[in-house]
Coordinates of C-alpha atoms and ligand atoms in Angstrom, one line a residue:
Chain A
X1 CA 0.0 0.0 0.0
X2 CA 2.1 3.1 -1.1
X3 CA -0.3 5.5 0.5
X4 CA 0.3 4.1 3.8
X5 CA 3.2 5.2 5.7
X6 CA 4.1 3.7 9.4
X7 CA 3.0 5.6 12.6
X8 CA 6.3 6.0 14.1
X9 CA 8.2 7.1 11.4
X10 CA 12.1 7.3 13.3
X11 CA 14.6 9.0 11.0
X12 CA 17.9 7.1 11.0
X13 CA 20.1 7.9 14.2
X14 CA 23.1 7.5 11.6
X15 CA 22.7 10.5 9.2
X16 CA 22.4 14.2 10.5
X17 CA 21.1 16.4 8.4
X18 CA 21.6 19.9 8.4
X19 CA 20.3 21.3 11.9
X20 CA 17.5 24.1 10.3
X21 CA 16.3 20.8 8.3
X22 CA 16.6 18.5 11.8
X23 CA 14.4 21.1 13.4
X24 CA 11.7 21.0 10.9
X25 CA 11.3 17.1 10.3
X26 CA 11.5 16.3 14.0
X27 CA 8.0 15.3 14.7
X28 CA 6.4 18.2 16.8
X29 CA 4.5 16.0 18.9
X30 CA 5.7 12.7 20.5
X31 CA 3.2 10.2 22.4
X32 CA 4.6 7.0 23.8
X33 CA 3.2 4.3 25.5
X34 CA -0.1 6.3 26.0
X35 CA -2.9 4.2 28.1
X36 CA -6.7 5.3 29.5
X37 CA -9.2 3.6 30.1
X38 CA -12.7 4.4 31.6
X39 CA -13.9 2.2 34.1
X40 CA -13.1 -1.2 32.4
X41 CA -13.4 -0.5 28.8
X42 CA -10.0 0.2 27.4
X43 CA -9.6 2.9 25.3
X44 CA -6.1 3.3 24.4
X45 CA -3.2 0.9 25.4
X46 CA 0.6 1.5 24.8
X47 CA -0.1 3.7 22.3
X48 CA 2.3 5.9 20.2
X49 CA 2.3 8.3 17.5
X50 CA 4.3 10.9 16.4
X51 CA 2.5 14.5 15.3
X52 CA 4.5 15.9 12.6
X53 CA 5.0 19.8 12.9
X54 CA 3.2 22.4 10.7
X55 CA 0.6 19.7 9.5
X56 CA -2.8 19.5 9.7
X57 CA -3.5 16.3 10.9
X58 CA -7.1 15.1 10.4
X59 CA -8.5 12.3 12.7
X60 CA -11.3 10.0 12.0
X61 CA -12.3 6.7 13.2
X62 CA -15.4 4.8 14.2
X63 CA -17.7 6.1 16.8
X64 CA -16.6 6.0 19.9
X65 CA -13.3 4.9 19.4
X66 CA -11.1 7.7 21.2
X67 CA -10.8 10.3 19.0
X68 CA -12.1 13.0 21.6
X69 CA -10.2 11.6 24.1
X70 CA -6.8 11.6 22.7
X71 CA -7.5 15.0 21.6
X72 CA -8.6 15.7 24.8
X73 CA -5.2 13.8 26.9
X74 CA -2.7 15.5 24.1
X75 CA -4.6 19.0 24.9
X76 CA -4.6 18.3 28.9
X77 CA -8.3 18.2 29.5
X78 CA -8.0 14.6 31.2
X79 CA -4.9 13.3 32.3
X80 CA -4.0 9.5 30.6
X81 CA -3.4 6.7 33.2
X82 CA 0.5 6.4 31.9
X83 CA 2.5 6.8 29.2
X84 CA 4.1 10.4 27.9
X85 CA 3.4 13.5 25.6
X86 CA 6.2 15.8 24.6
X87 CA 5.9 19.1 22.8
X88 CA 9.9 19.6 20.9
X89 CA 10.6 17.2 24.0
X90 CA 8.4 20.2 26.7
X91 CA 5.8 19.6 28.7
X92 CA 2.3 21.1 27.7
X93 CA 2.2 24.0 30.7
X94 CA 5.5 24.8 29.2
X95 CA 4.1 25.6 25.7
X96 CA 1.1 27.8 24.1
X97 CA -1.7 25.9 22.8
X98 CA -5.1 26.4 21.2
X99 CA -8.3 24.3 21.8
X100 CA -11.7 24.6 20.0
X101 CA -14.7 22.8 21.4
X102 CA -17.5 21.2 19.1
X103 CA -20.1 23.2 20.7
X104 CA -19.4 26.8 20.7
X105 CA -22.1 28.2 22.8
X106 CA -20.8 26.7 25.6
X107 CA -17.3 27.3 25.1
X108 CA -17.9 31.3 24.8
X109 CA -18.8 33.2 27.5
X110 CA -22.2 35.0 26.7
X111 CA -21.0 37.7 29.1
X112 CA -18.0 38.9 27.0
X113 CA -18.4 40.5 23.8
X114 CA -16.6 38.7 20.5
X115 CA -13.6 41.1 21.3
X116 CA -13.0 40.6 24.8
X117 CA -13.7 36.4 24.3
X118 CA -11.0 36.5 21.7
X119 CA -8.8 38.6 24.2
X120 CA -9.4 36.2 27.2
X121 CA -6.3 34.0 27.0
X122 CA -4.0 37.1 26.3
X123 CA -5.5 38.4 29.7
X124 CA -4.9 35.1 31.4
X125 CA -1.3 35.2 30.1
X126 CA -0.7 38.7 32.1
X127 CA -1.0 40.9 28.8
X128 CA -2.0 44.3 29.5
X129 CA -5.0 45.5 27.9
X130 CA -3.8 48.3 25.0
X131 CA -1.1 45.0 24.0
X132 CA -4.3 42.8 24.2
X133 CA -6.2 45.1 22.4
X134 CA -4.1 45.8 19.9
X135 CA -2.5 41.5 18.9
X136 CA -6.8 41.1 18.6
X137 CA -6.6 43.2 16.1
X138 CA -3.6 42.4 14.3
X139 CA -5.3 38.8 14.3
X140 CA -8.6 40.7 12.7
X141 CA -6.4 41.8 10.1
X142 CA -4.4 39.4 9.4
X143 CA -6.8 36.5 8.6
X144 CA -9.2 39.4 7.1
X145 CA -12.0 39.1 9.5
X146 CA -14.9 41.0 8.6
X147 CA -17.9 40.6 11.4
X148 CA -18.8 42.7 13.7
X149 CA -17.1 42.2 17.3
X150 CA -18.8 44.6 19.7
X151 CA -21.3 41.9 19.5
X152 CA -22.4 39.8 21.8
X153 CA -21.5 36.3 20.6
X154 CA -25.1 35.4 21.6
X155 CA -26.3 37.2 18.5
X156 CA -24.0 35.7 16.2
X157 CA -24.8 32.6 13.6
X158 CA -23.2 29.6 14.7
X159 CA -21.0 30.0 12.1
X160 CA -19.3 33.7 13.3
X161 CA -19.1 32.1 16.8
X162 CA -17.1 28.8 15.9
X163 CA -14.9 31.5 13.9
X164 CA -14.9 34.0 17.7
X165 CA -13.4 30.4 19.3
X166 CA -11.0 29.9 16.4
X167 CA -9.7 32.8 17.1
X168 CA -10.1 32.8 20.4
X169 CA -7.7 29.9 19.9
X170 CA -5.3 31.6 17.7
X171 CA -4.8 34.8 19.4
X172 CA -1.9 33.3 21.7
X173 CA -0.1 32.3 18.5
X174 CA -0.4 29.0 19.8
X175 CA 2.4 26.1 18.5
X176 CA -0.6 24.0 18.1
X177 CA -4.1 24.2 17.2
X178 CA -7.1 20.9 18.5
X179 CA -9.9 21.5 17.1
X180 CA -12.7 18.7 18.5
X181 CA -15.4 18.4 15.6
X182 CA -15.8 21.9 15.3
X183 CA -18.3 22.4 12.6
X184 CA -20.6 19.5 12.9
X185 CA -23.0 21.9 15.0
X186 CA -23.2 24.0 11.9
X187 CA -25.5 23.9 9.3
X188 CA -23.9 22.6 5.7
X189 CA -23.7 26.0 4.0
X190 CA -22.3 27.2 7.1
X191 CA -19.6 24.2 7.3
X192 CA -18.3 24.5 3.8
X193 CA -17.8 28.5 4.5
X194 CA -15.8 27.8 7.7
X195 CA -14.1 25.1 5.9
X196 CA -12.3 27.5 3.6
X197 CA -11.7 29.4 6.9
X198 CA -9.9 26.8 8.4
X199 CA -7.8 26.7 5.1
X200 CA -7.0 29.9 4.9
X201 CA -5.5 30.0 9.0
X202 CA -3.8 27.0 8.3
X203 CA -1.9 28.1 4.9
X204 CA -1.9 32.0 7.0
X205 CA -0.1 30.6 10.1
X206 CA 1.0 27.2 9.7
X207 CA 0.4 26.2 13.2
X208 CA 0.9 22.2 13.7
X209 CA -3.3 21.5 13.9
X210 CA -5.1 18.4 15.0
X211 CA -8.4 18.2 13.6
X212 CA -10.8 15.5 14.4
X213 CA -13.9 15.1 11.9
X214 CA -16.9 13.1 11.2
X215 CA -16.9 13.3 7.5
X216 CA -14.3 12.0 5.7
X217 CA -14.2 14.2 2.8
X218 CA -13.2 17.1 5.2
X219 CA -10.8 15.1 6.9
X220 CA -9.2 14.4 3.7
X221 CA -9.6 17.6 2.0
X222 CA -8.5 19.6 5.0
X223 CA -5.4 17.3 5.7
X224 CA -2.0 16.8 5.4
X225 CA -2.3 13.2 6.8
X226 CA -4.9 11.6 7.6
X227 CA -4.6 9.5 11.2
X228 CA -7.3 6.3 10.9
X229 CA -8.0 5.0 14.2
X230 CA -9.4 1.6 14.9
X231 CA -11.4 0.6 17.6
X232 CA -11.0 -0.8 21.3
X233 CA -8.1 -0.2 22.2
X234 CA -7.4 2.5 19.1
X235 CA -4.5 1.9 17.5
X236 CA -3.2 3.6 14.6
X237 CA -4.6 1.6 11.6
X238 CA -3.5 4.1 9.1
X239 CA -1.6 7.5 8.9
X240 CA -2.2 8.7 5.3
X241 CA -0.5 11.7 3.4
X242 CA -2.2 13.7 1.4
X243 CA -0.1 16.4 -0.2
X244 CA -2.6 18.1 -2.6
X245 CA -1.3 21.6 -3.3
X246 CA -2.9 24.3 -1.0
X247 CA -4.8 26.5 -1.7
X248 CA -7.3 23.3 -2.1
X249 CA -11.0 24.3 -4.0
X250 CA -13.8 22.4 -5.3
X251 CA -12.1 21.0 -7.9
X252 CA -9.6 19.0 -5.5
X253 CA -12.6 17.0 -4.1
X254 CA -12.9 15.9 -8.1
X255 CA -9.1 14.9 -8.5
X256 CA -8.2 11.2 -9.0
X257 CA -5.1 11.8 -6.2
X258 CA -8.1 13.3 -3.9
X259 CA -10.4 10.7 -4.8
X260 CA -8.2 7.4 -4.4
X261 CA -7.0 8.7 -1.1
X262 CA -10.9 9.1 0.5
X263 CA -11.6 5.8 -0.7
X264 CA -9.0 4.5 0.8
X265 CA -9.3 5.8 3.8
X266 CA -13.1 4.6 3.7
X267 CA -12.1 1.2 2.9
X268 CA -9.3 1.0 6.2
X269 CA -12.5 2.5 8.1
X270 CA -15.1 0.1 7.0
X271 CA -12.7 -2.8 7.9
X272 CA -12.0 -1.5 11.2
X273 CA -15.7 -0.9 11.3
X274 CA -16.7 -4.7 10.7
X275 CA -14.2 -6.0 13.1
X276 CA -14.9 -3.7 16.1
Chain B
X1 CA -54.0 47.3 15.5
X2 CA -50.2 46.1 15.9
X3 CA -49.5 50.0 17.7
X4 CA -52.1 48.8 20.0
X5 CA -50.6 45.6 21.2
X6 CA -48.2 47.4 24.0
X7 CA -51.9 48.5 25.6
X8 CA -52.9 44.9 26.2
X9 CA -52.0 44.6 29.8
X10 CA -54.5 47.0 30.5
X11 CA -57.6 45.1 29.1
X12 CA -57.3 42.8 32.5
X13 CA -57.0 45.7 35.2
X14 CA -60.4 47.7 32.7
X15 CA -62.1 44.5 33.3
X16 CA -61.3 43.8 36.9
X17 CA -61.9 47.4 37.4
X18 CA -65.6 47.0 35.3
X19 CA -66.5 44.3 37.0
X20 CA -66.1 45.5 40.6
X21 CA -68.1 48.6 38.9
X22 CA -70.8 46.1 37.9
X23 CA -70.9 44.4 41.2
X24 CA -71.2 47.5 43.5
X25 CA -73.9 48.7 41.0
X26 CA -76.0 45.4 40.9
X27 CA -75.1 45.1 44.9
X28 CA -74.1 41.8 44.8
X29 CA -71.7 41.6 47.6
X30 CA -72.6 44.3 50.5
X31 CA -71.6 47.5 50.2
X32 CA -69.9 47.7 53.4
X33 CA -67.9 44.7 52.9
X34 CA -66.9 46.0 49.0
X35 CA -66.4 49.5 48.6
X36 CA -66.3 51.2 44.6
X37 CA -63.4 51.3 42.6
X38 CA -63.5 55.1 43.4
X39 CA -63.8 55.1 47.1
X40 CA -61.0 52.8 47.0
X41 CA -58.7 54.5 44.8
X42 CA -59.5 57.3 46.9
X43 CA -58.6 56.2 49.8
X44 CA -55.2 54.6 48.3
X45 CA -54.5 58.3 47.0
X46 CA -55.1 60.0 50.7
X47 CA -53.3 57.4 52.5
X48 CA -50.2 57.2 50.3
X49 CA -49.7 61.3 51.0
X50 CA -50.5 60.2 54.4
X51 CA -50.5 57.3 57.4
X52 CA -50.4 54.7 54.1
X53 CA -47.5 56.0 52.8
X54 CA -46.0 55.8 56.1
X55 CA -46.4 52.4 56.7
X56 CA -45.6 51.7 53.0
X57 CA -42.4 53.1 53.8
X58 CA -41.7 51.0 56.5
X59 CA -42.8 47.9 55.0
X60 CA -40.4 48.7 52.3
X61 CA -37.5 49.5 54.9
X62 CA -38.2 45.9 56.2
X63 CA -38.2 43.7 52.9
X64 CA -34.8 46.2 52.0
X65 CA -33.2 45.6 55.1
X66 CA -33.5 41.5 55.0
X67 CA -33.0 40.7 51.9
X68 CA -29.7 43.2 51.9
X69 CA -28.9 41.0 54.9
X70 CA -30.1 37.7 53.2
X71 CA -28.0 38.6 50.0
X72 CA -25.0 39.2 51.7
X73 CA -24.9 36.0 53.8
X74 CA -26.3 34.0 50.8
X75 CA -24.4 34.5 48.2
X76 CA -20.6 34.8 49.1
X77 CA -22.2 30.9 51.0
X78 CA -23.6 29.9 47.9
X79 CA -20.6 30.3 46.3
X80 CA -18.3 28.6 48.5
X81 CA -20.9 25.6 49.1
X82 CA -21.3 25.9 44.9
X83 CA -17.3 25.5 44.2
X84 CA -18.0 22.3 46.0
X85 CA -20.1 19.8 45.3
X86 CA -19.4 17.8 48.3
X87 CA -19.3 20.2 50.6
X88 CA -22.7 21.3 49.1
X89 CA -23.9 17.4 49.3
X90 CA -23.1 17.5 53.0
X91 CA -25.3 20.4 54.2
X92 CA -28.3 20.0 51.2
X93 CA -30.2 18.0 53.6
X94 CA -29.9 20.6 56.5
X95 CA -30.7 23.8 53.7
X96 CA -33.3 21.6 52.3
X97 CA -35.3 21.1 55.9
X98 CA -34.8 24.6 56.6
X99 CA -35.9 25.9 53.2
X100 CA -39.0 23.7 53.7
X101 CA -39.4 25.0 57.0
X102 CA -42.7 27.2 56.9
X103 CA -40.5 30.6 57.9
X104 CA -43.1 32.0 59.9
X105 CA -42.8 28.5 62.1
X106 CA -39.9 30.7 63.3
X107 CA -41.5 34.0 64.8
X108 CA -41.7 32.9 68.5
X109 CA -38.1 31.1 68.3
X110 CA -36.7 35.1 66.8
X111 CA -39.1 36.8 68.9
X112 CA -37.4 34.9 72.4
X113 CA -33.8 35.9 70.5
X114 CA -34.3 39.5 69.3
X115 CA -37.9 41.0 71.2
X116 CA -40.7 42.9 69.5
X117 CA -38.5 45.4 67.3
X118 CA -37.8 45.5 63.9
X119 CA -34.9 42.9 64.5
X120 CA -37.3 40.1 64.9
X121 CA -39.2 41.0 61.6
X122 CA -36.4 41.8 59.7
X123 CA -34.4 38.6 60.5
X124 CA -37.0 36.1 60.0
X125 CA -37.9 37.4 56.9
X126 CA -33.9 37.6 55.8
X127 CA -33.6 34.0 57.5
X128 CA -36.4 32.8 54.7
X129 CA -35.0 34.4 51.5
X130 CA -31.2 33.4 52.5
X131 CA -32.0 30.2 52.3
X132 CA -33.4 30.4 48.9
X133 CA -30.9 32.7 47.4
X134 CA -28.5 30.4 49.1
X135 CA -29.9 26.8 47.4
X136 CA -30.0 29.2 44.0
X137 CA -26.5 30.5 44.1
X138 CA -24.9 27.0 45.2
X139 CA -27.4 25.6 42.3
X140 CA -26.1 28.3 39.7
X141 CA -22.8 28.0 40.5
X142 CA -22.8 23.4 40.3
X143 CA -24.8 23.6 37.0
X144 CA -22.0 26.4 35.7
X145 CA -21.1 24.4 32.2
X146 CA -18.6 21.8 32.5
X147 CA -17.6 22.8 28.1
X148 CA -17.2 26.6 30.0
X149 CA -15.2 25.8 32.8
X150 CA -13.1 23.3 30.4
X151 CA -12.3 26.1 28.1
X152 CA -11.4 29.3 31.2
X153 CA -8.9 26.1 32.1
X154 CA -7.1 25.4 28.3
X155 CA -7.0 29.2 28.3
X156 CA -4.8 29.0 31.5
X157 CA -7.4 30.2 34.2
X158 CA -6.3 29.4 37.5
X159 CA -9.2 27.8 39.9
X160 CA -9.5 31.3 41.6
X161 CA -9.9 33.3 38.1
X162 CA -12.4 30.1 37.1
X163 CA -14.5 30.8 40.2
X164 CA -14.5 34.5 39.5
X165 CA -14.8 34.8 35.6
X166 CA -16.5 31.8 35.3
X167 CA -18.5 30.2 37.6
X168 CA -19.7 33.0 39.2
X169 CA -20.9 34.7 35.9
X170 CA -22.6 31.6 35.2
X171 CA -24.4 31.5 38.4
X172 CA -25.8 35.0 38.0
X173 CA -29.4 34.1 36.3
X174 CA -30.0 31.8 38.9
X175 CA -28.8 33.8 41.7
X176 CA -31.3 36.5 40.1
X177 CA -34.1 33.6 40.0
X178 CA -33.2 33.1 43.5
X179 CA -33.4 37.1 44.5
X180 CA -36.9 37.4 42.7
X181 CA -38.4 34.5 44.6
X182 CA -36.4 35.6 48.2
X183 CA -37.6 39.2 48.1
X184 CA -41.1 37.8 47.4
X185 CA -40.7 35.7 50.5
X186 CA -39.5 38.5 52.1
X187 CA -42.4 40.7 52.1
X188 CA -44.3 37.7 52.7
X189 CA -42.5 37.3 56.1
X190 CA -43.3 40.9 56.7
X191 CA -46.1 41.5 56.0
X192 CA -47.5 38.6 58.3
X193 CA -44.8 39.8 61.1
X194 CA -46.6 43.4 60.6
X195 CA -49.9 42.0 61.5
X196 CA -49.4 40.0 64.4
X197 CA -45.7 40.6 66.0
X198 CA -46.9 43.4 68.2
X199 CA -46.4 45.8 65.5
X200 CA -47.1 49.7 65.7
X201 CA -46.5 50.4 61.6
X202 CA -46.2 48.7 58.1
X203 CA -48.6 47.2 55.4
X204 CA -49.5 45.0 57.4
X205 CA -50.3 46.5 60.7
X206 CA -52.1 49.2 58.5
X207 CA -54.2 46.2 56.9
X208 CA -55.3 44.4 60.3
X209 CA -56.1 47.4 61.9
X210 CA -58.4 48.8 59.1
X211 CA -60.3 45.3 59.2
X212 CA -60.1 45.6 62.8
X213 CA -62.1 48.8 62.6
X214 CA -64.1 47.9 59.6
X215 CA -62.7 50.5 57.7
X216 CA -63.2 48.4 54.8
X217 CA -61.8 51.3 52.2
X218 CA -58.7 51.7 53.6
X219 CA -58.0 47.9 54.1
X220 CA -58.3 47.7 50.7
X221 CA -56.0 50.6 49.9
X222 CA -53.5 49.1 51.9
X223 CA -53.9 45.1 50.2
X224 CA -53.0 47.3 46.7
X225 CA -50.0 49.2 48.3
X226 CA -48.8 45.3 49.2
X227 CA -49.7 44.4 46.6
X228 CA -47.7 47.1 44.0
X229 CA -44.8 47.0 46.5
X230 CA -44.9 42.8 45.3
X231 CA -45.0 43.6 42.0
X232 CA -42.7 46.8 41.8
X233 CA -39.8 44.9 44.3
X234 CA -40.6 41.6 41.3
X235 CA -40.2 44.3 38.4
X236 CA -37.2 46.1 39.5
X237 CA -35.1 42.6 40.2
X238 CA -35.8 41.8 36.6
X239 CA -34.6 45.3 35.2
X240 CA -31.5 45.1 37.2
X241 CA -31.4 41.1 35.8
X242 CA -31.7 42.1 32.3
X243 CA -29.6 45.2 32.5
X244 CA -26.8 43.4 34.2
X245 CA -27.5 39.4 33.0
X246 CA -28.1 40.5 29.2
X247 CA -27.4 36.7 28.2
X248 CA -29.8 35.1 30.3
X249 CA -31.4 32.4 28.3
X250 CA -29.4 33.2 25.4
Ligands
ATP1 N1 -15.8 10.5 31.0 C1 -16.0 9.2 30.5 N2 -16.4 8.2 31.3 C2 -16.7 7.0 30.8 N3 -16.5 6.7 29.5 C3 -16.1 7.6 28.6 C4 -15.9 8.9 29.1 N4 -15.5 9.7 28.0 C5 -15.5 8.9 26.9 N5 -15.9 7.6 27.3 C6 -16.0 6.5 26.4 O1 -14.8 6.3 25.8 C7 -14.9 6.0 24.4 C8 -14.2 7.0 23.6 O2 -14.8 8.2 23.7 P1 -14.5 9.5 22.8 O3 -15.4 10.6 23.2 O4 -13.0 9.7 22.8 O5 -14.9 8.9 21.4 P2 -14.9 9.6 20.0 O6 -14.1 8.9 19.1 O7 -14.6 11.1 20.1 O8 -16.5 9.4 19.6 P3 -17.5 10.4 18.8 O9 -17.3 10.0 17.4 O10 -18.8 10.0 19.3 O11 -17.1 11.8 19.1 C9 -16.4 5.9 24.2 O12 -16.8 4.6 24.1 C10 -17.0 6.7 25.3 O13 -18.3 6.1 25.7
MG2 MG1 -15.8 12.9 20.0

């Protein structure tokens, strides 16, 4: 299978390439020997993978099968039972991160406006308020914003207040961006607008970003690789590339490469589907 | 006939109002025992410049006075027994029996603790609305949402800043829900303390004593001072909610 590539992909220990070049292809992320279970259902056991840095890195797998909750162990919202994640070898409190949450009304707070949500973890960090103000609105610019943020994010669509947590998530200039099924509360026209959003950060900032999805044609046409999980314990049952050229339109969904790569994907799925 | 929709709320009091008219008229209740409309609203406009107002202001003193006291006690409480759900677990039984606890069971144990004065009004009546605004806060603050609190903590909120930006924010429509129904009980308390707690002034004093001298026009002035001073206390809590909690039930 040439589309396959292993999990843990070590370089040789023998050959050094030039440090710049080093620094880049070490993997950004590196989870060994990860474990969790809840109550007595295993979810994860011993299990490693290695996040490669400035990717997007889709995640999809059968229901159920851990996606939320390696998300969820990598991002420190629920500590695993053993095992070890290293950002460039730190620990997580010891580098910036960004997390969005699948259901954006809860994850704002309806007492801040748009602004002052997207400020909050610039405040937590100790940032004075005209430096706050003012890297919010660099941000604005920079990914070309247009809504209105004296709003409350109350009287947003659903689609302008996933974008207030994206860059809620972004404003810290995080190393690495989780995003948890973020559009699947959205209605379609809605998700294929913020899709092109999500494009456009990623190719803008090239932060390392881990994007678990439900539909497999925006896992694919999002990703750089593709990470297939199986079920019970998840393992890694396949860690595609997919190197499309970016900016990626409708017509990618329509190219052979784009094509042969989903169905792949689909078929490792529905195999790990009939065996779980 | 949409620029007439905002004068709706008036069709009920016209009615009530038409209807009393029509019973006076026809006599069908004695006329001692039910005054006119315009006796009535007579008498409510000479004793508000007068003894009526008086009392009324007193009345209002009261229900200010303990549920001040009641939110004070109550909230920073609710809070603390909020933030944790076992310590909250370990008194709900005791708040709960005490909540349940007909408040005006209490009079003769506050009377032997503070005498006749104000104190003993003023405390029973904060001792029932604590305990609601109390169960409310704790409420508000457990039920904060778990995604909320999840995301102040990825953001790098410490527990302190979680309790203060978050969970407290979050408890604010209940602790409102619990203000509303703890002033209500306050007057409640009050009121009935006014009647019957030895008392010299207040709505209540002002309504027994016009029944006791069969002043039937002035008792019912002084039931529809209550009974504005109810609604007014209920109205202004719900300005303040939705000027200051602008995303309740958003
Ligand atoms: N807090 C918890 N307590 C007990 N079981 C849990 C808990 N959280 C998750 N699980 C279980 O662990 C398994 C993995 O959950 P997880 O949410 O990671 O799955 P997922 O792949 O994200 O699923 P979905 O596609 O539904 O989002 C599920 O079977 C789930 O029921
Ligand atoms: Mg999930």
């Amino acid at each position: 299978m040439s589309l396959a590539q292993p999990a843990l992909k070590i370089e040789p220990a023998g050959v050094m390439p030039p440090v710049t070049e080093a620094v880049f292809k070490r993997p950004h992320v590196t989870i060994r020997g990860l474990s969790k279970r809840f109550n007595k259902t295993v979810i994860y056991d011993k299990f490693d993978l290695d996040i490669p840095r400035g990717k997007l890195i889709s995640v999809f797998g059968p229901n159920g099968c851990g996606k939320s909750t390696l998300i969820n162990m990598i991002a420190g919202l629920i500590p695993p039972d053993e095992g070890q994640i290293l950002f460039d070898g730190m620990l997580l409190d010891e580098i910036k991160f960004g997390y969005v949450f699948q259901n954006y009304r809860e994850a704002l707070f309806p007492w801040l406006r748009a602004f002052d949500n997207i400020a909050y973890p610039l405040k937590m960090m100790g940032i004075g308020k005209a430096e706050r103000q003012a890297r919010v609105e660099r941000l604005v610019e920079r990914l070309g914003v247009k809504i209105d943020l004296n709003r409350y994010p109350y009287v947003m669509s659903g689609g302008q207040q996933q974008l207030v947590s994206i860059m809620r998530a972004l404003v810290v200039e995080p190393e690495i961006l989780f995003l948890d099924e973020p559009f699947s509360a959205l209605d379609y026209e809605m998700t294929l607008f913020m899709r092109e959003q999500l494009q456009r950060i990623f190719v803008e900032t090239g932060t390392t970003t881990v994007l678990v999805s439900h539909d497999l044609e925006e896992a694919v046409y999002l990703a750089d690789r593709v990470l297939l999980l199986s079920r019970h314990p998840a393992l890694v049952a396949d860690f595609v590339t997919y190197d499309a050229p970016r900016p990626r339109t409708d017509a990618t969904l329509s190219d052979a490469d784009f094509v042969q790569i989903k169905a792949h994907c689909l078929e490792v799925f529905q195999r790990e589907v009939r065996k779980g | 006939m949409k620029r007439l929709e905002p004068l709706l709320p008036f069709v009920g009091v016209v009615g009530l109002v038409a209807v009393w008219y029509f019973a006076v008229w026809k006599q069908i209740v004695d006329p001692v025992l039910l005054p006119s409309p315009t006796t009535t609203f007579w008498a409510l406009w000479k004793g508000m410049n007068g003894e009526l107002g008086f009392d009324f202001i007193k009345t209002v003193y009261r229900t200010t006075m303990s549920i001040v006291i009641a939110a004070a006690i109550a909230i920073p409480l609710g809070i603390v027994l909020g933030s944790s759900e076992r310590l909250y677990r370990s008194l709900e039984f005791v708040i709960d029996f005490f909540r349940s606890t007909p408040a005006s069971a209490m009079f003769p144990l506050f009377l032997v603790l503070f005498g006749v004065g104000d104190e003993t009004k003023i405390s029973v009546a904060a001792f029932g609305a604590m305990l609601v605004i109390l169960f409310n806060v704790a409420y508000g603050v457990m039920n904060a949402r778990k995604t909320r609190l999840l995301a102040a903590k990825v953001m790098g909120a410490s527990r302190l800043r979680v309790l203060s930006d978050v969970m407290l924010l979050e408890s604010l429509p209940q602790t409102f829900v619990g203000l509303r129904n703890g002033v209500s009980l306050a007057l409640v308390i009050v009121v009935v303390a006014e009647m019957f707690i030895g008392s010299q002034d207040g709505l209540g004093h002002s309504v027994f004593e016009a029944q006791q001298m069969f002043e039937m026009p002035r008792m019912y002035a002084a039931i529809f001072a209550a009974g504005a001073l109810g609604y007014g206390l209920n109205l202004l809590f719900l300005l303040i909610e939705r000027r200051f909690v602008h995303w309740s039930g958003k």
